[in-house]
Short mmCIF file of C-alpha atoms in Angstrom, two decimals:
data_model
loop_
_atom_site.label_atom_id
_atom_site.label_comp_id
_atom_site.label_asym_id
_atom_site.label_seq_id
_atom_site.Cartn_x
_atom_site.Cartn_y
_atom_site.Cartn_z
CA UNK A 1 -23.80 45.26 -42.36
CA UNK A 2 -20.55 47.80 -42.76
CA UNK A 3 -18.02 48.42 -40.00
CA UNK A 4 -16.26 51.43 -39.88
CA UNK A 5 -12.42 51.51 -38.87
CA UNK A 6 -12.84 52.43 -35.26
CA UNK A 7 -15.46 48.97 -34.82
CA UNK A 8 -12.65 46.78 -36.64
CA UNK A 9 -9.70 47.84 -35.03
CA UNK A 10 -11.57 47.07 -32.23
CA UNK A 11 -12.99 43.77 -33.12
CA UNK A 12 -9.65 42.94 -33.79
CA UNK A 13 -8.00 43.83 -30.74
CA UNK A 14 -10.44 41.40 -28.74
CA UNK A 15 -9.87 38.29 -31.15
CA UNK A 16 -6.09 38.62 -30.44
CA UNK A 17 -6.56 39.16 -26.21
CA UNK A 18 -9.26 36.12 -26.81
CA UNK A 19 -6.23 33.95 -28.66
CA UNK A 20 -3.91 34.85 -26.52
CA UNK A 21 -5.27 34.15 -23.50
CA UNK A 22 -6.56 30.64 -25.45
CA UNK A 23 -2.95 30.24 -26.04
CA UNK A 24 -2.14 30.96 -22.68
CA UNK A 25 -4.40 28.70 -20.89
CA UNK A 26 -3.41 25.90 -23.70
CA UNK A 27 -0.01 26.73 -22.55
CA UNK A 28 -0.46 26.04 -18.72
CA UNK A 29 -2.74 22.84 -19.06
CA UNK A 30 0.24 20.69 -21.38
CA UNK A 31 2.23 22.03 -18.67
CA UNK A 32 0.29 20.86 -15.68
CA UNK A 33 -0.18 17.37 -17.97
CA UNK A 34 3.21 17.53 -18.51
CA UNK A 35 4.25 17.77 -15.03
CA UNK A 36 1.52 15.44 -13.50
CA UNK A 37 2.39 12.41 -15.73
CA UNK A 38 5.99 12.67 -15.20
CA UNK A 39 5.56 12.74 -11.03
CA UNK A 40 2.37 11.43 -10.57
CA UNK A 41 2.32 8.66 -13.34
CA UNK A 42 5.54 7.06 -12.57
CA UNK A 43 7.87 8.34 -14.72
CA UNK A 44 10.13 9.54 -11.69
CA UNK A 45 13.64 8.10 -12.04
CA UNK A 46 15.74 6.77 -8.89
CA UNK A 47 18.85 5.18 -8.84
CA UNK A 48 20.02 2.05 -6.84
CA UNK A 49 23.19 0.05 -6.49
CA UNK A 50 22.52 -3.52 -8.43
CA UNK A 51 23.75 -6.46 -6.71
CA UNK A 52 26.12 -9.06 -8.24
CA UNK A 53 25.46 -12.93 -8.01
CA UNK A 54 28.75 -13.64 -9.41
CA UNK A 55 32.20 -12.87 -10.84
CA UNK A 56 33.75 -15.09 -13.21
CA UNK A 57 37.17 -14.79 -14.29
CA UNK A 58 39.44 -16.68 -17.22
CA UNK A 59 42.30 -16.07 -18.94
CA UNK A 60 42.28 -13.36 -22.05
CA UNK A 61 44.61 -13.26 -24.90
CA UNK A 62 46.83 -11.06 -23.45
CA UNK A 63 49.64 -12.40 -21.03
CA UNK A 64 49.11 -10.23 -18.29
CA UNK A 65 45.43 -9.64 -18.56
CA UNK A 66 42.54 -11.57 -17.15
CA UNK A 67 38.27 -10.98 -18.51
CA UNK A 68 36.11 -10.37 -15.62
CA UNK A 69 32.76 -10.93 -16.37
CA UNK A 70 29.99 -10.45 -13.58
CA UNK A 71 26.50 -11.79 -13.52
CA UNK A 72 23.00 -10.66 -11.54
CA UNK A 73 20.02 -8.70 -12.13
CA UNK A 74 19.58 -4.97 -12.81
CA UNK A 75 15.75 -5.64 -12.25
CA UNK A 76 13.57 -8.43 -11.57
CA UNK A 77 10.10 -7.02 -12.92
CA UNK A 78 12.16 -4.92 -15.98
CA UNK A 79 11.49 -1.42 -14.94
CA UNK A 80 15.07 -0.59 -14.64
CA UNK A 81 18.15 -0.39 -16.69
CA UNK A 82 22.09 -0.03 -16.02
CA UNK A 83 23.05 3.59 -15.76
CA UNK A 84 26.86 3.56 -15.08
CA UNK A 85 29.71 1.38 -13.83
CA UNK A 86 31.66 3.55 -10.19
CA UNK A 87 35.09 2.49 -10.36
CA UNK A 88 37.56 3.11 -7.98
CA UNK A 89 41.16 1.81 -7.09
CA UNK A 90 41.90 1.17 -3.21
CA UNK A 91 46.09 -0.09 -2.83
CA UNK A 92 45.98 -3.57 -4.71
CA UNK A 93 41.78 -3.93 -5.23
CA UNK A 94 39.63 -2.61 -7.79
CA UNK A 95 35.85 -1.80 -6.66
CA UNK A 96 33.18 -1.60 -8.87
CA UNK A 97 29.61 -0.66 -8.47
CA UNK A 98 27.14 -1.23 -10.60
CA UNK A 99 24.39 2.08 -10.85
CA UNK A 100 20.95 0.50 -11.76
CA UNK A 101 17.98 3.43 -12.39
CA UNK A 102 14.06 2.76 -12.30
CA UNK A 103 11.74 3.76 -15.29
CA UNK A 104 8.55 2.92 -13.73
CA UNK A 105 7.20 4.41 -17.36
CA UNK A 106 9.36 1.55 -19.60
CA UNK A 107 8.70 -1.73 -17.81
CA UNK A 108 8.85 -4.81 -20.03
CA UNK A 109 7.99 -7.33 -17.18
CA UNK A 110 10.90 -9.38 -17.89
CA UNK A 111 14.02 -9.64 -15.92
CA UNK A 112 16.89 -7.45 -16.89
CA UNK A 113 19.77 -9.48 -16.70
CA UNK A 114 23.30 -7.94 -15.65
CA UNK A 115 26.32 -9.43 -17.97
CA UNK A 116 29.13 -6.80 -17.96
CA UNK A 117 32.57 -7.89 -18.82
CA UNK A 118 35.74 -5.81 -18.69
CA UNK A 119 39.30 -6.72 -19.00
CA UNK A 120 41.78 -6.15 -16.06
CA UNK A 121 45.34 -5.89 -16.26
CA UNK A 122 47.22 -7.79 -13.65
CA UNK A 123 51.16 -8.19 -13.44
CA UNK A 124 53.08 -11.14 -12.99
CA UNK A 125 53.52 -11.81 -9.12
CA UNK A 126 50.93 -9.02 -7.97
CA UNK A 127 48.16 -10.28 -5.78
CA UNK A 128 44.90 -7.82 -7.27
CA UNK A 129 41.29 -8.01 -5.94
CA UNK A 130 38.82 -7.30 -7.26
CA UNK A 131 35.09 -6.24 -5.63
CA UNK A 132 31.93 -5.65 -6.50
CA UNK A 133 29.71 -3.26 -4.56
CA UNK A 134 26.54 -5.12 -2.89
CA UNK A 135 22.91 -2.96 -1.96
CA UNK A 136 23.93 -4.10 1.47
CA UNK A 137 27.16 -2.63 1.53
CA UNK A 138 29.12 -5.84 1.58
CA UNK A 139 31.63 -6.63 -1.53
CA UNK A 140 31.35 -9.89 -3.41
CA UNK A 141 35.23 -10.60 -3.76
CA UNK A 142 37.42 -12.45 -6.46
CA UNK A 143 40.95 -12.74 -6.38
CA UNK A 144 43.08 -12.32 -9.59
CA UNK A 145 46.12 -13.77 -10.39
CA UNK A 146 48.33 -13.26 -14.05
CA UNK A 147 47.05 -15.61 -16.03
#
């Protein structure tokens, strides 16, 4: 069986339309896959303020510096993580809030424990406090003095 040039060209012309609407289609269903197991599998990310079960605070090795170091959970069944630490200075206290975000895709089923420690300059005969944002809105409260 021959083809002549007319028949090829356009034999040809109807493989590529054929593979490119293939490609096309291929194209729109990873998308759709794509979208459906990132919104309707749980892979949706939300944000939350963590709550703190307690600040500790000693002495560091500088003079007028004291190590805060704050306890709790970020989650209790391990689909979250911490995302950032809000800080924020109001006249003599320092507020902190601790950003937690779900990963409903990542879960370990294991607690994620909070331990975040920072160090916190506070001058000799200065009364600084320092808070800790709670999911209720409360603050759990410590009160720093120079070491």
């Amino acid at each position: 069986m021959s083809y002549d040039a007319p028949q090829l060209c356009t034999a040809s012309a109807k493989r590529a339309r054929l593979s490119s609407r293939l490609a096309q289609t291929l194209t729109a269903s990873a998308m759709l896959l794509v979208s459906a197991s990132t919104t309707g599998c749980g892979l949706q990310h939300s944000e939350y303020t963590i709550r703190a079960d307690s600040v500790g605070v000693s002495p560091s090795a500088s003079t007028e510096a004291v190590s805060i170091r704050v306890h709790g959970f970020v989650a209790r069944d391990g689909c979250g993580k911490l995302e950032r630490v809000e800080s924020s200075v109001r006249q003599d206290t320092l507020v902190r809030r601790f950003v937690g975000e779900t990963r409903r895709a990542l879960c370990i089923q294991m607690p994620v424990s909070l331990d975040y420690t920072e160090f916190v300059y506070v001058p000799a005969g200065a009364a600084v406090v320092y808070a800790v944002q709670q999911p209720d809105g409360t603050k759990l409260v410590r009160l720093l003095s120079p070491p």
